[in-house]
Every structure is written in structure tokens, then in C-alpha cells.
């Protein structure tokens, strides 16, 4: 029964039913078949006034044309690829990624800003897969985007598309970074100029040394690149003129962006060079300081393997002599220097025969075996004062941690004393004071 | 002899940095074709790759463990008050080799109470992650007047323009709670599950004393964070190359490597200094399991 009280105009019967004719609702008389009313539109009055838009992505259009923003995005991808002079294959790959990512559920509804950044992220991933060296920072600059947003979108995209893009190694970035430095004779005075090739070569060796000495892992790549190039430039012609140039002045001259972190890297790199330079036989006992090391960089780099070996040896000797200082702890016989005393935690090799077993490589990084596997009783992992010659700076300058209070044994079901809970509740006087103070504060704010 | 040491050193320097770990013999014996092997999706399988010659069954032989775990404690790590079921029976299904040592289906092993085993367990790291933070939620099951709570309680903060909840703190256990007007509460900062529960109960008692009929329903641990130190530096660039499917290392964004372990589903932050942060666990055992899985992988990156 459709509507009570409706009468068929033809036969006068009250039997009117709802019927649908091709989804057009009609009221039909059951007795004579006359159509009482038809063509009722299915919207309510309010819906007529505020139309409910259907998103293009939700629409039922069969062959969906890419939406305007997607087309713009693809154009942006192409433009960036042309600017970066990427190969055609890479351009296509980047476009593909962009199309896939754009239509992926996690990206179809994001803000326009994110979609713009997405274009750059696809190109970045493609470059990494084809070993084309480019930093995220460069891409962020090209897009004029927020670096944090870039990071977020890049990681989301890699996860969504399930692609693997290994991060570029710092060494690969060196050559392109070096080319940005304007140090050719037409830009600077002949005394200060250096060819890009020579600079890159020297900086590459310095960079490798830095990487092996743990100065690169976990850090921003660009400052360490700047530091390597600066030291390379100074050491290729260590005249007084060049040595007087600070890093800031050097960057200004070479028309390269300054960085606040690069000076720290320069200091760290000089320290590493000093450690090696100290072993130079023609020093004859004089100190190798960061000021004097630059002139010797040439020699240091040429003989760095030998110097490294010697430095490690003298480091071990220093450790061994250090551990012999407290005689009370010394249970073992004061034998030859190579035998590491087994009791002391600052010992180098736990197997004392390391010096006699040449096949065990002298290890640059950690000379103490942790985990208590090779020692019977001592499972305690103590932190020796100076374990190895080169350590990541975060280990050498470890943060002084707040003393950890011992974890209290608690069952979770203890009785909670009333007095403790009461200590967290205000007295009535306090509540009055608080309320008054709040009112006074809010009224004084209103005055402004 | 010096000459041999020298040649080893020279070889070390001659290899470019990024392939040093991948090519070195101590991690993989020859080329294992990392890409595309379905087995490698399971990270717990990966831990066995660090000792390729050993039979996997050997690693799983825990039959030397006594049935009753003694009540030892070591260092300042909290004792386990509940069975955390570290090595579940499920793990035996992950290994596709036929293990002649059947994993006891119901036995649970928790390295939290360490003991000197009769046979040395080659896999055990001897390092136990320390829990740093527990996040839990509970339903007080009554609507709350946040303004009234902020007025009556000494340890409450309420700034409705900034955040729609009262921030309350108690001294013991040292925790912070977010209390919402719906009656739901989040408790953070505890160092153990029981501490979190005790703290949550204390907050509920405070709310009760302030005049609300608070209950204590559906207490649940939502997240656990642990940390530890393997005490040797780690080449993150190498790790990200060999474990690409799980790792994300972007030095421009964050100094640590983000490792998303599949089983158990834990996220690890691995830093160059050797410190490891593990998060995303709902149970303490997941943190221990995750660390035991990652330790052999990290060990493989130490220069021998």
C-alpha cells in the first residue's frame, strides 16, 4: 500500500500500489491499472538545494582520464628530469612511479603540496636505483619544498610502492658536489685555483679516510663533503695564503653555501689526520697538531696504510702500558707487551696470542670482544676508556646519562594508601586560591 | 707477521666502503642472491644466515634448559614476573629445514632470567634490552569534568585550547597520564608492565577521590620501548644494502637506521655507536626476541 487515502481517478478503488517502471517509481491502481502518479524525483528538497558532489575518483566513469593535477604532476616530473638531464629510461621509470603512487590509496586524497613533493620523490627513487648521485637536499631545493615533508612523503612512497632504492653513498656524491665549487683560474686568483679533477681525487681519498674513521656514518653528507674538499684544496698547495683561508671564507670564494656543521667535520678530520701523521718517521718526535697537519697531508695520504698500521701498533702499546699501571690488579706475569692481561677490561685482544697469529686481522674498530663468549666468567660489559684508535664520535663524546634509578619490584596489585592519593588533591583553601587567581588572571587579560 | 697484517689492511682499504660488508666472507658464503627469495622475507630466518654452515636444528636445541627457571637477576634489569613466551612454538614452522630436534610445543624460554647453560648457546648475545617506557590505556567508564579535575587536583594541567585532556603526573611510579572527558585514560612513562598498571590504578583512585565513579576496565599495554647497547660500532651503510627490504637509512633525515622486523613486528632504531632502540611491542618477550634476531646480523658487521 503506497499512500493511505489515495483513490484511483479512473475506477475509484483504494488499492494503490508502489510500482517501479525502469526504476521510475509509479503509483498504480491494482484494479484497473491506471497510473496515478509517476516520475517522482528521488531527491528531497534539501538535497536539491545542496547538491551532493561525487568525487571524480568515486565516479562510475569507465575510462577515467587522469585528473588535471595528475597531468600537471607528470609534467612536473618530466620537467625535473630534463633539468637534471636524466636519461629517457629514467624519465619513464619516474613517470611510472608517479602514476602508480598518485593512484595509490594512500596518496589519492592528500593535499596538493604533498602531490607536488611526490613528483620529486619519484625522481629521487629512480635516481637512486640507477646509481645517479643526488641528495634529498638537492631535490628539496629544486621543489622548494619543506625538507621534513619531503622525508615523510619519500618514505611513505617507498613503502606504498614497495620499491627498493638504496641510499646514495657519500663517495658517489663527491664528484657532482665538487663541480659546484668555482675554483677554476677564470673565477679565482691563480694562486687559489685548483682543477676540479685534482680536487676530486684528493678529496676522495680524504673522504674514504673519514668514512673508515667513522666520521661519515649517521651524519649529514654535505658537510663532510665540504670539509673534505676544503682540506683537499688546502693540502694540494699548502701555501700560507691558502692556509690562512678559513672554511667560511673558502665557501664564499668558491660560491658555495656555508654550513655550520662543516667546521666541526674539518676539526674531526684533522684529528684523524693527526693520529696518522704522528707516526711519520721524519717528524722525529715533534708534536703533530691540527695547525701543522695540513702541510703533511700529502705525505700522510701517500703512506696512509703504513701509518695506519703503525698507529694501531702504538695504540695497542699505549693500552697495554695503561693496563699495567695498577699493579694490584695484575695477576698475570708482566710479560711482553703484546700479551694482553686477561683480567683487565681495557685489554685489547682477548686472545692474547693475537700478535703471534697474523691471520687475525687487526681491527680498526672494536678490539674488545663483547658478549662474554670467549671469556668464561666475566659477562659484565664494562665501558673501557679508550678501546680503539678510531671510534664514532658519538661513542667518544657519549652523553652523560641521568643516573638510572633501579627498577622497583612491583606486582601492580599493591594496596594504594589513602594518604598518598590525598597528597595529590588540593585542600579547599588551595582550591579557593586557585580559582581566585585564575579569575584575576583572566580579568587582567581581558583588559588588554 | 707484519707483512700479513699489512696485506690484510691493504685489502681492507682497497675495497670500496659500500661493498666491504656485502663482499666479505664472514657474512655470506658466496652470493646468496638476496633479492626475491621468499624465505628472506622472514627476518627470523635471516639471523641464521650469519652462521651458514651450521645446521639450523642445532641452534634450536634448547633441551638443555631446565623446566623451572631459577629466580636470578642480573644488573639493573627488571625481573620478569610473567612468562613472556620468547621462543614460541610458531618459530619452528618458519624454518624450512627439517629439524631433528623438535621444538617443545609448550615450553617457553625467557632470557630475562639468565643462567649458565650446560652447552654454550652460540646465538645468545648475553645482552638484555632494558625497558624504558610503557604506554597503556584504561577505561574509567564514566564521563569526567576536566575543569573540575584541574581545579581540585594538585598534579593536573589542563589547557583546553592546546589539548583536550588533563595531563596528570604522579611521583611513584614516575608517570604521566592523559585523562579525557570520555573517561578514557592513557598512562605513559612506566618502566615495567606492573608499574604501568599500578600507576594507572593510582590515577583512577585520584579521579575517584575527586568525586567521579571511576572504574578500571580494559587495562591494556599498547606499546613497550626498550633499549640496549651492543658495544661495537656498526656500518649502517652496509646494513642497509644487505637488508634492503627491512631497513631505511637516510642520514639526511635521521642519524639512525630504521629496521622494521617482520617477526616479531618490532621497529628497531640502530645507531652507529651500537645503541639499539626497540619499539612497537605489546609484550616484553617481543623485544627480547627482536634483539636476539638482530644481534647476529649486527655482529656480522663487526670487522673480525
XYZ file of C-alpha atoms in Angstrom:
752
model
C 0.000 0.000 0.000
C 1.540 3.195 -1.067
C -0.450 6.036 0.359
C -3.487 5.774 2.523
C -6.407 7.723 1.239
C -5.436 7.842 -2.381
C -8.232 6.984 -4.751
C -7.806 5.890 -8.313
C -9.287 8.592 -10.549
C -10.439 6.017 -13.084
C -12.208 3.346 -11.107
C -12.248 4.853 -7.630
C -10.580 1.931 -5.922
C -8.406 2.432 -2.872
C -5.937 -0.263 -3.827
C -2.960 1.805 -4.997
C 0.432 0.155 -5.052
C 4.009 1.285 -5.466
C 5.461 0.049 -8.661
C 8.667 0.730 -10.457
C 8.968 1.070 -14.158
C 12.628 1.001 -15.081
C 13.444 2.360 -11.649
C 10.963 5.183 -12.090
C 8.642 4.911 -9.145
C 4.963 4.960 -10.031
C 1.726 4.698 -8.118
C -0.569 2.303 -9.964
C -4.116 1.219 -9.298
C -4.189 -2.514 -8.645
C -7.682 -2.987 -10.081
C -7.731 -1.093 -13.324
C -4.056 -0.473 -13.910
C -4.280 3.263 -14.229
C -1.156 5.142 -13.369
C -1.997 7.516 -10.563
C 1.288 9.369 -10.391
C 4.720 8.882 -11.780
C 8.079 10.461 -12.195
C 8.740 11.354 -8.600
C 12.241 12.507 -8.350
C 14.208 10.703 -5.663
C 15.795 13.731 -4.055
C 14.474 15.501 -1.074
C 14.066 19.239 -1.082
C 17.206 19.766 0.997
C 19.288 17.617 -1.303
C 18.055 19.677 -4.227
C 19.381 22.807 -2.648
C 22.788 21.393 -1.605
C 23.878 19.013 -4.267
C 26.000 16.091 -3.106
C 29.081 16.181 -5.276
C 30.575 12.933 -6.341
C 34.366 12.964 -6.458
C 35.859 12.126 -9.811
C 37.728 9.271 -8.276
C 34.432 7.867 -6.923
C 32.520 8.335 -10.101
C 31.448 5.491 -12.277
C 33.198 6.720 -15.375
C 34.634 3.691 -17.068
C 37.732 5.050 -18.802
C 38.936 7.546 -16.286
C 41.007 10.301 -17.754
C 43.829 11.319 -15.450
C 42.707 14.281 -13.440
C 44.168 17.702 -14.010
C 46.523 17.508 -11.061
C 47.872 14.203 -12.158
C 48.609 15.599 -15.593
C 50.317 18.600 -14.037
C 52.303 16.287 -11.805
C 53.502 14.225 -14.723
C 54.573 17.365 -16.495
C 56.480 18.409 -13.398
C 58.226 15.042 -13.311
C 59.220 15.428 -16.934
C 60.457 18.965 -16.406
C 62.604 17.984 -13.431
C 64.062 15.071 -15.342
C 65.032 17.423 -18.159
C 66.617 19.852 -15.708
C 68.631 17.046 -14.163
C 69.485 15.692 -17.629
C 68.337 12.205 -16.760
C 68.190 9.513 -19.398
C 64.955 8.644 -21.156
C 64.721 5.326 -19.348
C 64.933 7.077 -16.014
C 62.349 9.624 -17.047
C 59.930 6.859 -17.970
C 60.544 4.990 -14.750
C 59.938 8.112 -12.713
C 56.708 8.805 -14.585
C 55.538 5.270 -13.971
C 56.226 5.530 -10.294
C 54.374 8.793 -10.166
C 51.329 7.373 -11.906
C 51.298 4.356 -9.606
C 51.811 6.412 -6.499
C 49.234 9.002 -7.459
C 46.555 6.393 -7.829
C 47.598 4.529 -4.708
C 45.016 4.852 -1.934
C 47.482 6.470 0.427
C 48.153 9.319 -1.985
C 44.957 9.934 -3.884
C 43.473 12.131 -1.195
C 46.470 14.051 0.096
C 46.999 17.770 -0.162
C 48.253 19.346 -3.328
C 51.505 20.215 -1.591
C 52.196 16.567 -0.937
C 51.421 15.659 -4.503
C 53.963 18.196 -5.697
C 56.575 16.718 -3.415
C 55.587 13.246 -4.607
C 56.839 14.133 -8.065
C 60.295 14.863 -6.687
C 60.295 11.737 -4.562
C 59.620 9.524 -7.565
C 62.550 11.060 -9.376
C 64.751 10.645 -6.317
C 63.901 6.960 -6.059
C 64.606 6.461 -9.768
C 67.964 8.210 -9.486
C 68.971 6.023 -6.593
C 68.041 2.880 -8.414
C 70.153 3.903 -11.373
C 73.045 5.000 -9.144
C 72.645 8.600 -10.201
C 74.103 10.608 -7.327
C 71.726 13.197 -5.931
C 70.927 14.170 -2.398
C 67.494 14.618 -0.935
C 68.535 18.157 -0.088
C 69.096 18.988 -3.750
C 65.698 17.641 -4.676
C 64.112 19.605 -1.856
C 65.722 22.779 -3.186
C 64.503 22.097 -6.707
C 60.969 21.613 -5.458
C 61.233 24.496 -2.990
C 59.595 22.198 -0.506
C 59.793 21.638 3.223
C 62.606 19.141 3.921
C 60.578 17.341 6.590
C 57.638 16.935 4.267
C 59.988 15.609 1.619
C 61.293 12.991 4.021
C 57.814 11.917 5.074
C 56.460 11.651 1.546
C 59.545 9.828 0.297
C 59.336 7.166 2.978
C 55.594 6.743 2.508
C 56.031 6.395 -1.226
C 58.754 3.789 -0.940
C 56.601 1.811 1.440
C 53.450 2.128 -0.668
C 55.037 1.164 -3.965
C 57.291 -1.413 -2.307
C 60.318 -0.249 -4.242
C 63.878 -0.617 -3.097
C 66.073 2.394 -3.585
C 69.449 2.081 -1.858
C 70.657 5.420 -0.493
C 73.498 7.032 -2.403
C 76.891 6.592 -0.842
C 78.813 9.722 0.085
C 81.699 8.967 -2.245
C 79.408 8.989 -5.266
C 78.107 12.382 -4.308
C 81.581 13.861 -4.218
C 82.123 14.445 -7.901
C 78.900 16.323 -8.539
C 79.356 18.277 -5.341
C 82.876 19.204 -6.327
C 81.770 20.631 -9.637
C 79.781 23.270 -7.801
C 82.966 24.826 -6.467
C 84.077 27.714 -8.632
C 87.822 27.377 -8.305
C 88.977 27.476 -11.889
C 91.531 30.138 -12.924
C 88.834 32.283 -14.514
C 86.987 32.555 -11.224
C 89.720 32.996 -8.683
C 93.298 34.089 -8.476
C 95.757 31.617 -9.930
C 97.323 31.098 -6.530
C 93.999 29.870 -5.191
C 92.657 27.968 -8.142
C 92.507 24.213 -8.421
C 91.180 21.964 -11.133
C 88.048 20.026 -10.342
C 89.719 16.748 -11.228
C 92.639 17.164 -8.839
C 90.359 18.402 -6.136
C 88.013 15.465 -6.519
C 90.862 12.986 -6.454
C 92.388 14.324 -3.289
C 89.024 14.839 -1.605
C 88.032 11.265 -2.430
C 90.999 9.889 -0.522
C 90.243 12.149 2.428
C 86.614 11.115 2.310
C 87.499 7.435 2.334
C 89.701 8.018 5.322
C 86.897 9.877 7.053
C 84.457 7.082 6.311
C 86.779 4.447 7.706
C 87.312 6.525 10.806
C 83.568 6.600 11.446
C 83.085 10.264 10.638
C 80.508 9.673 7.907
C 78.044 7.061 9.157
C 74.866 8.554 10.553
C 75.763 12.106 9.601
C 74.575 14.590 7.017
C 76.587 14.004 3.840
C 77.005 17.559 2.610
C 79.060 18.996 5.497
C 81.566 16.171 5.326
C 81.861 16.688 1.569
C 82.526 20.365 2.096
C 85.108 19.576 4.768
C 86.914 17.093 2.526
C 87.052 19.490 -0.367
C 88.293 22.311 1.822
C 91.098 20.220 3.268
C 91.919 18.851 -0.160
C 92.197 22.363 -1.549
C 94.415 23.468 1.311
C 96.648 20.433 1.189
C 97.170 20.404 -2.600
C 99.122 23.630 -2.268
C 99.688 24.308 1.409
C 100.983 27.853 0.985
C 100.481 30.431 3.693
C 97.846 32.163 1.566
C 95.712 29.065 1.379
C 96.267 28.057 4.969
C 95.003 31.439 6.124
C 91.640 30.835 4.464
C 89.019 29.761 6.942
C 86.258 27.443 5.842
C 83.745 30.266 5.739
C 85.960 32.376 3.517
C 86.682 29.408 1.303
C 82.981 28.756 0.767
C 82.407 32.397 -0.006
C 85.192 32.393 -2.574
C 84.028 29.201 -4.209
C 80.450 30.479 -4.268
C 79.155 27.572 -2.280
C 76.637 27.598 0.566
C 78.067 27.919 4.054
C 77.339 25.305 6.659
C 77.598 25.460 10.420
C 78.401 21.769 10.709
C 81.265 21.636 8.224
C 83.784 23.318 10.551
C 83.201 20.560 13.109
C 83.880 17.966 10.454
C 87.068 19.762 9.499
C 88.225 19.537 13.111
C 87.355 15.840 13.298
C 89.095 15.086 10.035
C 92.191 16.968 11.148
C 92.234 14.911 14.347
C 92.195 11.711 12.320
C 94.985 13.026 10.118
C 96.979 13.959 13.217
C 96.669 10.452 14.588
C 98.162 9.129 11.399
C 100.603 11.959 10.913
C 102.032 11.372 14.365
C 103.584 8.189 13.039
C 105.565 9.885 10.310
C 109.189 8.944 10.894
C 110.536 12.280 9.720
C 108.671 14.116 12.435
C 111.333 12.948 14.845
C 109.281 13.236 17.960
C 107.728 16.673 17.447
C 104.006 17.036 18.023
C 101.583 16.820 15.153
C 98.961 19.468 15.750
C 95.860 20.334 13.729
C 97.605 23.511 12.665
C 100.646 21.802 11.243
C 98.957 18.713 9.877
C 97.708 20.277 6.654
C 101.163 20.629 5.178
C 101.801 16.957 5.838
C 98.539 15.691 4.372
C 100.251 14.837 1.121
C 102.680 12.515 2.871
C 100.033 11.134 5.169
C 97.767 10.140 2.332
C 100.544 8.623 0.287
C 101.699 6.387 3.079
C 98.452 6.011 4.895
C 98.429 2.250 5.049
C 101.795 2.083 6.734
C 100.909 4.929 9.025
C 97.696 3.210 9.952
C 99.493 0.034 10.856
C 101.961 1.949 12.960
C 99.251 3.970 14.636
C 97.357 0.839 15.579
C 100.510 -0.699 16.984
C 101.357 2.282 19.124
C 97.744 2.478 20.244
C 97.847 -1.117 21.404
C 101.114 -0.500 23.148
C 99.622 2.505 24.878
C 96.646 0.455 26.041
C 98.859 -2.337 27.283
C 101.042 0.053 29.241
C 97.947 1.754 30.649
C 96.595 -1.506 31.937
C 99.864 -2.346 33.608
C 99.662 0.732 35.806
C 97.565 -0.718 38.691
C 99.901 -3.431 39.938
C 97.376 -4.776 42.468
C 95.092 -5.959 39.720
C 97.913 -7.536 37.817
C 97.696 -11.254 38.476
C 99.355 -12.341 35.292
C 103.063 -12.099 34.843
C 104.318 -8.810 33.398
C 105.228 -10.462 30.135
C 105.907 -8.938 26.748
C 103.763 -6.006 25.706
C 101.766 -7.985 23.188
C 100.181 -10.232 25.774
C 97.027 -8.549 26.864
C 96.304 -9.192 30.525
C 93.154 -11.223 30.718
C 91.641 -9.631 33.790
C 91.626 -6.055 32.715
C 88.586 -4.850 30.858
C 90.577 -2.396 28.815
C 92.633 -5.154 27.257
C 92.839 -5.188 23.500
C 92.568 -8.698 22.098
C 91.064 -11.221 24.471
C 93.064 -13.950 22.855
C 96.463 -12.859 23.978
C 98.182 -14.633 21.139
C 96.912 -12.135 18.617
C 100.340 -10.759 17.952
C 101.598 -14.212 17.138
C 98.636 -15.078 14.959
C 98.931 -12.803 11.986
C 95.867 -14.162 10.237
C 93.663 -12.458 12.749
C 93.251 -9.031 11.194
C 93.983 -6.077 13.341
C 90.649 -4.475 13.621
C 90.192 -0.747 13.171
C 87.018 -0.534 15.110
C 86.498 -2.621 18.166
C 89.301 -4.524 19.667
C 87.315 -5.854 22.569
C 85.089 -8.834 22.017
C 81.789 -8.279 23.748
C 79.200 -10.735 24.744
C 81.311 -12.751 27.086
C 81.574 -15.549 24.598
C 85.271 -16.044 24.800
C 85.580 -15.313 28.466
C 84.326 -17.789 30.951
C 83.164 -15.801 33.903
C 83.092 -12.178 33.031
C 79.795 -11.428 31.446
C 79.872 -7.855 32.619
C 80.149 -5.481 29.737
C 82.264 -2.618 31.010
C 82.997 0.506 29.014
C 86.761 0.843 28.629
C 88.211 4.282 28.497
C 89.789 4.048 25.063
C 89.034 0.865 23.248
C 90.184 1.516 19.749
C 92.022 4.031 17.674
C 89.032 5.232 15.698
C 85.574 5.370 17.129
C 82.371 7.065 16.076
C 82.360 10.487 17.738
C 79.051 9.691 19.413
C 80.878 6.989 21.349
C 83.862 9.158 22.250
C 81.687 12.011 23.386
C 78.994 9.902 24.963
C 76.141 11.790 26.540
C 76.252 11.740 30.303
C 73.058 9.983 31.130
C 70.927 10.720 34.118
C 71.520 8.060 36.733
C 69.003 5.298 36.167
C 67.148 4.519 39.352
C 66.912 0.795 39.912
C 63.589 -0.528 38.710
C 61.315 -1.154 41.662
C 59.821 -4.565 42.009
C 56.097 -4.112 41.766
C 53.230 -6.536 41.291
C 50.732 -3.975 40.099
C 48.152 -5.075 42.623
C 49.569 -3.390 45.687
C 47.436 -1.508 48.132
C 47.312 2.190 47.387
C 47.455 4.239 50.536
C 44.873 6.947 51.034
C 47.433 9.414 52.254
C 49.359 9.111 49.012
C 46.268 9.847 46.963
C 45.306 12.703 49.254
C 48.690 14.276 48.642
C 47.609 14.830 45.062
C 44.386 16.618 45.938
C 44.103 20.268 46.815
C 42.804 21.473 50.125
C 39.623 23.612 49.969
C 41.707 26.709 50.751
C 44.041 25.946 47.871
C 41.084 25.485 45.546
C 39.699 28.865 46.526
C 43.080 30.499 45.991
C 43.457 28.818 42.648
C 40.012 29.907 41.485
C 40.615 33.475 42.602
C 43.993 33.604 40.927
C 42.562 32.273 37.717
C 39.833 34.867 37.720
C 42.259 37.634 38.432
C 44.440 36.431 35.589
C 41.594 36.174 33.107
C 40.192 39.576 34.047
C 43.602 41.190 33.638
C 43.900 39.543 30.237
C 40.554 40.991 29.253
C 41.828 44.450 29.960
C 44.290 44.212 27.066
C 103.964 -11.390 10.800
C 103.855 -7.748 9.902
C 103.620 -8.433 6.205
C 100.462 -10.484 6.576
C 98.835 -7.838 8.732
C 99.748 -5.258 6.168
C 98.212 -7.126 3.269
C 95.018 -7.643 5.206
C 94.908 -3.940 5.984
C 95.553 -3.023 2.403
C 92.803 -5.284 1.234
C 90.557 -3.642 3.785
C 91.298 -0.228 2.393
C 91.184 -1.297 -1.219
C 87.610 -2.387 -1.069
C 85.193 0.457 -1.592
C 83.255 1.262 1.505
C 79.819 0.327 0.396
C 80.656 -3.195 -0.655
C 83.000 -4.011 2.206
C 80.350 -5.768 4.226
C 78.490 -7.385 1.391
C 81.536 -8.955 -0.171
C 83.311 -10.051 2.967
C 83.234 -13.724 3.576
C 82.181 -13.628 7.166
C 78.630 -12.569 6.457
C 77.637 -14.637 3.496
C 79.397 -17.558 1.943
C 79.289 -16.581 -1.692
C 76.395 -14.916 -3.403
C 73.113 -15.876 -1.872
C 71.012 -13.914 -4.341
C 69.373 -11.708 -1.752
C 66.686 -10.328 -3.989
C 63.496 -12.199 -4.371
C 63.993 -15.186 -2.136
C 60.718 -15.659 -0.298
C 62.482 -17.132 2.724
C 64.254 -13.876 3.285
C 61.016 -12.068 3.918
C 61.114 -13.699 7.288
C 63.671 -11.847 9.302
C 63.988 -14.535 11.888
C 65.329 -16.740 9.157
C 67.900 -14.094 8.359
C 69.500 -14.472 11.740
C 70.507 -17.989 10.809
C 72.338 -16.737 7.749
C 75.139 -15.365 9.853
C 76.235 -18.928 10.510
C 75.618 -20.540 7.173
C 77.480 -23.736 7.859
C 75.549 -24.654 10.967
C 72.526 -26.797 10.911
C 69.544 -24.731 11.971
C 68.370 -27.539 14.176
C 71.476 -27.081 16.272
C 70.521 -23.516 17.051
C 67.102 -24.562 18.175
C 68.249 -27.169 20.621
C 67.063 -25.774 23.908
C 66.678 -29.137 25.546
C 69.445 -28.328 27.987
C 67.191 -25.774 29.687
C 65.606 -26.856 32.918
C 61.841 -26.756 33.138
C 61.846 -24.387 36.101
C 63.631 -21.135 35.539
C 65.655 -20.017 38.574
C 64.988 -16.611 40.087
C 68.271 -14.958 39.197
C 68.515 -11.353 38.360
C 71.315 -9.603 36.655
C 72.308 -5.965 36.735
C 69.501 -3.472 36.915
C 67.176 -5.174 34.506
C 63.815 -5.913 35.995
C 62.900 -9.463 36.741
C 60.235 -10.976 34.650
C 57.114 -11.526 36.639
C 55.255 -13.136 33.844
C 56.058 -15.696 31.214
C 56.796 -13.835 28.078
C 56.911 -16.797 25.757
C 60.007 -15.713 23.924
C 60.583 -18.545 21.529
C 57.148 -19.650 20.559
C 56.367 -22.945 19.041
C 55.437 -20.983 15.912
C 59.054 -20.290 15.197
C 59.721 -23.898 14.365
C 57.419 -23.556 11.370
C 59.427 -20.684 9.989
C 62.483 -22.789 9.436
C 62.058 -24.855 6.380
C 64.828 -27.271 7.088
C 63.815 -30.409 8.865
C 64.932 -30.043 12.397
C 65.619 -33.318 14.097
C 65.189 -31.601 17.417
C 61.516 -30.999 17.810
C 60.721 -27.714 19.496
C 58.824 -28.468 22.618
C 55.439 -27.057 21.872
C 54.609 -25.553 25.199
C 57.962 -24.695 26.689
C 58.769 -21.019 26.837
C 62.230 -19.605 27.129
C 62.900 -16.198 28.503
C 66.465 -14.886 28.599
C 65.351 -12.422 31.236
C 66.478 -14.859 33.886
C 69.834 -15.834 32.532
C 71.606 -18.946 33.638
C 74.820 -20.570 32.549
C 73.697 -23.228 30.134
C 75.301 -26.639 30.086
C 76.130 -26.316 26.431
C 77.142 -22.830 25.277
C 74.335 -21.220 23.318
C 76.071 -19.755 20.337
C 73.210 -17.436 19.434
C 72.614 -15.834 22.821
C 74.010 -12.369 22.950
C 74.292 -12.092 26.706
C 72.846 -8.590 26.428
C 69.364 -7.870 27.689
C 67.412 -4.867 26.480
C 66.171 -2.630 29.270
C 62.601 -1.413 29.150
C 62.461 2.356 29.059
C 58.827 3.214 28.522
C 55.448 1.519 28.656
C 52.285 3.073 27.253
C 48.979 1.683 28.439
C 45.324 2.607 28.242
C 42.428 2.041 30.571
C 38.762 2.929 30.558
C 37.448 4.672 33.664
C 33.948 4.230 32.235
C 32.406 7.480 33.377
C 32.248 10.944 31.857
C 34.659 13.349 33.525
C 34.522 17.067 34.135
C 38.056 18.070 33.203
C 37.722 21.591 34.570
C 36.723 20.262 37.946
C 39.625 17.827 37.947
C 42.073 20.584 37.060
C 40.686 22.683 39.902
C 40.796 20.017 42.569
C 43.994 18.151 41.736
C 47.466 19.494 42.518
C 49.221 17.453 39.864
C 46.960 18.272 36.944
C 47.425 20.505 33.914
C 44.546 21.461 31.664
C 44.752 23.792 28.713
C 41.689 23.141 26.543
C 42.927 25.409 23.758
C 46.053 23.312 23.347
C 44.855 19.813 24.102
C 41.511 18.360 25.076
C 42.723 16.320 28.041
C 44.023 16.764 31.561
C 47.715 15.948 31.975
C 48.276 14.419 35.396
C 51.522 13.213 36.942
C 52.350 11.108 39.983
C 55.681 10.679 41.675
C 55.718 6.958 42.252
C 55.845 5.243 39.819
C 57.075 8.268 37.920
C 54.495 8.512 35.148
C 52.244 10.858 33.219
C 48.608 10.303 32.358
C 46.311 11.865 29.787
C 42.758 11.848 31.041
C 39.980 12.525 28.558
C 36.463 13.681 29.232
C 35.090 10.435 27.860
C 36.666 8.599 30.754
C 39.473 7.052 28.731
C 42.986 7.402 30.065
C 46.496 6.905 28.668
C 49.357 6.194 31.080
C 52.973 6.674 29.943
C 56.451 6.624 31.420
C 56.476 3.429 33.463
C 59.441 1.083 33.241
C 57.549 -2.182 33.580
C 54.099 -3.577 32.902
C 53.264 -3.883 36.581
C 54.449 -0.363 37.291
C 52.202 0.868 34.495
C 49.261 -0.969 35.977
C 49.946 0.331 39.465
C 50.287 3.858 38.179
C 47.051 3.604 36.215
C 45.276 2.376 39.328
C 46.615 5.323 41.293
C 45.330 7.766 38.709
C 41.956 6.041 38.840
C 41.940 6.383 42.617
C 42.700 10.094 42.363
C 39.817 10.532 39.954
C 37.590 8.554 42.310
C 38.545 10.742 45.239
C 37.686 13.793 43.195
C 34.131 12.593 43.140
C 33.733 10.539 39.959
C 32.541 6.909 39.899
C 35.668 5.727 38.115
C 36.074 2.058 37.284
C 39.147 0.257 35.963
C 38.184 -1.514 32.774
C 40.120 -2.931 29.823
C 43.604 -2.139 31.037
C 45.870 -2.844 28.093
C 49.534 -2.335 27.341
C 49.692 -0.584 23.985
C 53.396 -0.088 23.423
C 56.694 -1.018 25.003
C 60.054 0.594 24.307
C 63.383 -0.980 25.162
C 66.999 -0.065 24.549
C 70.416 -1.633 24.776
C 73.975 -1.320 23.582
C 75.874 -3.920 21.592
C 79.103 -2.047 22.412
C 80.634 -2.019 18.965
C 80.200 0.497 16.142
C 78.041 -0.538 13.197
C 78.416 0.261 9.481
C 74.889 1.396 8.790
C 75.606 1.900 5.074
C 76.463 -1.750 4.770
C 73.482 -2.932 6.777
C 71.025 -1.021 4.620
C 72.460 -2.607 1.475
C 72.264 -6.170 2.714
C 68.862 -5.849 4.378
C 67.131 -3.503 1.994
C 63.667 -4.911 2.426
C 63.631 -4.139 6.113
C 65.909 -1.146 6.524
C 65.593 2.523 5.875
C 68.721 4.633 6.344
C 68.504 8.296 5.394
C 71.349 10.203 7.046
C 69.873 13.446 5.734
C 66.741 12.821 7.759
C 67.791 10.810 10.799
C 71.154 9.524 12.021
C 69.909 6.044 12.840
C 68.860 3.141 10.656
C 65.182 2.167 10.946
C 64.815 -1.594 10.783
C 61.264 -2.941 10.525
C 61.395 -6.522 11.661
C 58.617 -8.741 10.395
C 58.603 -11.353 13.093
C 58.108 -10.162 15.704
C 56.637 -6.933 14.413
C 59.054 -4.560 16.043
C 60.752 -1.417 14.809
C 64.401 -1.085 15.734
C 66.448 2.103 15.599
C 70.065 1.173 15.121
C 72.752 3.793 15.615
C 76.376 3.913 14.561
C 77.538 3.809 18.189
C 75.962 0.390 18.624
C 72.983 1.541 20.637
C 69.701 -0.052 19.653
C 66.183 1.120 20.482
C 63.323 -1.358 20.084
C 59.727 -0.241 19.984
C 56.264 -1.354 18.963
C 55.980 -4.330 21.275
C 52.833 -5.326 23.061
C 54.689 -7.864 25.168
C 58.114 -7.852 26.733
C 59.086 -11.079 25.007
C 58.773 -9.467 21.601
C 61.529 -7.019 22.493
C 63.853 -9.779 23.636
C 63.070 -11.863 20.600
C 63.666 -8.941 18.268
C 67.015 -8.213 19.840
C 68.114 -11.822 19.673
C 67.186 -11.742 15.994
C 69.117 -8.578 15.223
C 72.220 -9.312 17.269
C 73.740 -11.906 14.917
C 73.062 -9.584 11.995
C 74.842 -6.725 13.720
C 77.672 -8.949 14.845
C 78.232 -9.857 11.241
C 79.041 -6.240 10.524
C 81.819 -6.032 13.007
C 85.242 -6.366 11.492
C 86.728 -9.624 12.666
